[in-house]
Amino acid sequence: MNGPFRNGLLHRFDPKTIARLELRRVELPAKHEIEIPGRRVDELVFLEDGVASMTTCFHDGGGAEIALAGIESVLGTSALPGFKKSPNRVFMRVAGYGYATQTPMAQEEFNRCGVFQDLILHCNQALFVQAAQTAACNSRHSTQQRLSRWLLLCADRNVDRILPFSHDDLAEMIGARRSTVTVVAGKLKRLGVIEYTRSKIKILDRPGLERISCECYATVRDHLQ
């Protein structure tokens, strides 16, 4: 399989690496699960389109979103350091597609200690920074700042400024009550930075949204560049 690829990792691999991975295209509808807590990770997926969410799950069935991933990333890498089962839930927030490789092939390529390993480790580091920043943000910043940050991070990974999120989705993403999200989203709408319907949000004024957001957005964004 030859490029060009949109994925930030795939387009940096040489043709021999691409051939060894035996990539196949996979469609990724919204809510599709790529990693499930306690289950084996059978494949890695390089996103070409769409937005994925990484969440930590609790025994009561709830969860907290800790990171987002898009075309800059690869999903399923928890299998490469040797974890036999996934510690997190990873699923598609925004539908898209990608290229998948079987975990044994990825593991063999990772063990070659070349560019593949370097880029996978950099990707994992970026996810770690995002998760750590999310934890800090949740303890220090307002719901309005946190919502603005997540909208910006989602927009960075979605070429369309229209985001297919309901208020329930937003509440889950930032760990807030739905009623609180409704109030905050209404305020952002009155400020003219977004508009929304029942299940769609459109960013109207990105610079304005960046001013409302906290410093955590720039920290995560700059680390990905």
Coordinates of C-alpha atoms in Angstrom, one line a residue:
M1 CA 0.0 0.0 0.0
N2 CA 1.4 3.4 -1.0
G3 CA 0.6 6.9 0.2
P4 CA 0.1 9.7 0.3
F5 CA -1.2 9.4 3.9
R6 CA -2.7 12.1 6.0
N7 CA -1.7 10.4 9.2
G8 CA 1.3 12.1 10.8
L9 CA 3.2 8.9 11.4
L10 CA 2.4 6.9 8.3
H11 CA 3.6 9.7 6.0
R12 CA 7.0 9.5 7.7
F13 CA 7.5 5.8 7.3
D14 CA 9.6 4.5 4.4
P15 CA 8.0 2.2 1.8
K16 CA 9.6 -0.9 3.4
T17 CA 8.1 -0.2 6.8
I18 CA 4.7 0.4 5.2
A19 CA 4.9 -2.9 3.4
R20 CA 5.9 -4.9 6.5
L21 CA 2.9 -3.5 8.4
E22 CA 0.5 -4.9 5.8
L23 CA -2.0 -2.1 6.4
R24 CA -5.6 -2.4 5.5
R25 CA -8.2 0.4 5.4
V26 CA -10.9 0.3 8.1
E27 CA -14.0 2.4 8.5
L28 CA -14.5 3.8 11.9
P29 CA -18.1 4.9 12.7
A30 CA -18.9 7.0 15.8
K31 CA -18.8 5.1 19.0
H32 CA -16.7 2.3 17.5
E33 CA -14.4 0.9 20.2
I34 CA -10.7 0.4 19.4
E35 CA -9.6 -0.5 22.9
I36 CA -11.8 -2.0 25.7
P37 CA -10.6 -2.2 29.3
G38 CA -9.4 -5.6 30.2
R39 CA -9.4 -7.0 26.7
R40 CA -6.5 -7.8 24.4
V41 CA -5.5 -5.2 21.8
D42 CA -5.5 -7.1 18.4
E43 CA -4.5 -4.2 16.1
L44 CA -3.2 -0.7 15.9
V45 CA -5.1 1.9 13.9
F46 CA -3.5 4.9 12.3
L47 CA -6.2 7.6 11.9
E48 CA -6.6 9.3 8.6
D49 CA -9.9 11.0 9.5
G50 CA -12.0 11.4 12.6
V51 CA -11.4 12.0 16.3
A52 CA -10.9 9.3 19.0
S53 CA -11.4 9.6 22.7
M54 CA -9.3 7.9 25.4
T55 CA -11.2 7.4 28.7
T56 CA -10.5 6.0 32.1
C57 CA -13.4 3.8 33.2
F58 CA -14.8 3.2 36.7
H59 CA -16.5 0.3 38.3
D60 CA -19.9 2.0 38.3
G61 CA -19.9 2.2 34.6
G62 CA -18.9 5.9 34.4
G63 CA -15.8 7.2 32.8
A64 CA -13.6 10.3 32.4
E65 CA -12.0 11.5 29.2
I66 CA -8.3 12.0 29.5
A67 CA -7.1 12.6 25.9
L68 CA -8.2 13.0 22.3
A69 CA -6.4 11.7 19.2
G70 CA -6.7 12.5 15.5
I71 CA -4.5 12.1 12.4
E72 CA -1.4 13.0 14.4
S73 CA -1.8 9.7 16.3
V74 CA -2.0 5.9 16.3
L75 CA -4.4 4.0 18.5
G76 CA -3.8 0.7 20.3
T77 CA -0.2 1.3 21.3
S78 CA -0.8 0.1 24.9
A79 CA 0.0 -3.4 23.4
L80 CA 3.5 -2.5 22.3
P81 CA 5.2 -2.0 25.8
G82 CA 3.9 -5.5 26.6
F83 CA 0.5 -4.9 28.2
K84 CA -1.6 -7.9 27.4
K85 CA -4.9 -6.1 28.1
S86 CA -5.9 -2.5 27.5
P87 CA -6.1 -0.3 30.6
N88 CA -8.4 2.3 28.9
R89 CA -11.4 2.6 26.6
V90 CA -10.6 4.2 23.3
F91 CA -13.5 4.9 20.9
M92 CA -14.4 7.2 18.0
R93 CA -15.9 10.5 19.0
V94 CA -16.2 11.6 15.4
A95 CA -16.5 9.0 12.6
G96 CA -13.7 8.6 10.2
Y97 CA -11.4 6.0 8.8
G98 CA -7.8 4.7 9.2
Y99 CA -5.3 2.0 8.4
A100 CA -4.9 -1.0 10.7
T101 CA -2.1 -3.4 11.3
Q102 CA -2.1 -6.5 13.4
T103 CA -0.4 -6.2 16.8
P104 CA 2.3 -8.9 16.2
M105 CA 3.4 -7.0 13.0
A106 CA 3.5 -3.7 14.9
Q107 CA 5.4 -5.4 17.8
E108 CA 8.0 -6.8 15.4
E109 CA 8.5 -3.4 13.8
F110 CA 8.7 -1.7 17.2
N111 CA 11.4 -4.1 18.2
R112 CA 13.6 -3.1 15.2
C113 CA 14.3 0.1 17.2
G114 CA 14.1 2.4 14.2
V115 CA 11.9 5.3 13.1
F116 CA 8.8 3.3 13.9
Q117 CA 9.7 2.9 17.5
D118 CA 10.8 6.6 17.8
L119 CA 7.5 7.9 16.5
I120 CA 5.4 5.5 18.5
L121 CA 7.2 6.6 21.7
H122 CA 6.7 10.3 20.8
C123 CA 3.0 9.6 20.2
N124 CA 2.7 7.9 23.6
Q125 CA 4.5 10.8 25.2
A126 CA 2.1 13.3 23.6
L127 CA -0.9 11.3 24.9
F128 CA 0.7 11.3 28.4
V129 CA 1.2 15.0 28.4
Q130 CA -2.4 15.5 27.3
A131 CA -3.7 13.2 30.0
A132 CA -1.6 15.0 32.7
Q133 CA -2.6 18.4 31.5
T134 CA -6.3 17.3 31.5
A135 CA -6.0 16.2 35.2
A136 CA -4.4 19.5 36.1
C137 CA -7.0 21.5 34.1
N138 CA -9.9 19.7 35.7
S139 CA -8.7 20.7 39.2
R140 CA -7.8 24.4 38.4
H141 CA -10.0 25.8 35.7
S142 CA -13.6 26.7 35.2
T143 CA -16.1 24.7 33.2
Q144 CA -16.2 27.4 30.6
Q145 CA -12.4 27.3 30.1
R146 CA -12.4 23.5 30.0
L147 CA -15.3 23.3 27.5
S148 CA -13.5 25.9 25.3
R149 CA -10.3 23.8 25.5
W150 CA -12.0 20.6 24.4
L151 CA -13.8 22.3 21.5
L152 CA -10.5 23.7 20.3
L153 CA -8.8 20.4 20.6
C154 CA -11.6 18.7 18.7
A155 CA -11.6 21.3 16.0
D156 CA -7.8 20.9 15.5
R157 CA -8.5 17.2 14.6
N158 CA -11.6 17.9 12.5
V159 CA -11.3 19.7 9.2
D160 CA -14.9 20.8 9.5
R161 CA -15.6 23.4 12.1
I162 CA -19.0 21.7 12.8
L163 CA -18.6 19.2 15.6
P164 CA -21.3 16.5 16.0
F165 CA -21.6 16.7 19.8
S166 CA -24.7 16.8 21.9
H167 CA -24.7 18.4 25.4
D168 CA -24.5 14.8 26.8
D169 CA -21.3 14.2 24.8
L170 CA -19.8 17.5 26.1
A171 CA -20.7 16.7 29.7
E172 CA -19.0 13.3 29.4
M173 CA -15.9 14.9 27.7
I174 CA -15.2 17.4 30.4
G175 CA -16.6 15.6 33.4
A176 CA -19.4 18.0 34.2
R177 CA -23.2 17.9 34.7
R178 CA -25.3 18.2 31.6
S179 CA -27.2 21.1 33.1
T180 CA -23.9 22.9 33.7
V181 CA -22.7 22.3 30.2
T182 CA -26.0 23.7 28.8
V183 CA -25.6 26.9 30.8
V184 CA -21.9 27.3 29.7
A185 CA -22.6 26.5 26.1
G186 CA -25.4 29.1 26.2
K187 CA -23.0 31.7 27.4
L188 CA -20.5 30.9 24.7
K189 CA -23.3 31.2 22.2
R190 CA -24.2 34.6 23.5
L191 CA -20.6 35.7 23.3
G192 CA -20.7 34.8 19.6
V193 CA -17.9 32.2 19.6
I194 CA -20.1 29.2 18.9
E195 CA -23.6 28.3 17.7
Y196 CA -25.3 25.0 18.3
T197 CA -28.3 22.9 17.7
R198 CA -29.5 19.7 19.4
S199 CA -26.5 17.6 18.3
K200 CA -24.1 20.0 16.4
I201 CA -21.7 22.7 17.5
K202 CA -20.1 25.2 15.1
I203 CA -17.1 27.3 16.0
L204 CA -17.8 30.9 14.7
D205 CA -14.9 32.8 16.3
R206 CA -11.8 30.6 17.0
P207 CA -9.6 33.5 18.2
G208 CA -12.3 34.4 20.7
L209 CA -12.7 30.8 21.9
E210 CA -8.9 30.7 22.4
R211 CA -9.0 33.8 24.5
I212 CA -11.7 32.2 26.7
S213 CA -9.9 28.9 27.0
C214 CA -7.2 28.2 29.6
E215 CA -3.5 27.9 29.0
C216 CA -3.9 24.1 28.9
Y217 CA -5.0 24.2 25.3
A218 CA -1.8 25.9 24.0
T219 CA 0.3 23.5 26.1
V220 CA -1.2 20.4 24.5
R221 CA -1.3 21.9 21.0
D222 CA 2.3 23.0 21.1
H223 CA 3.5 19.6 22.3
L224 CA 1.8 18.0 19.3
Q225 CA 3.6 20.2 16.8

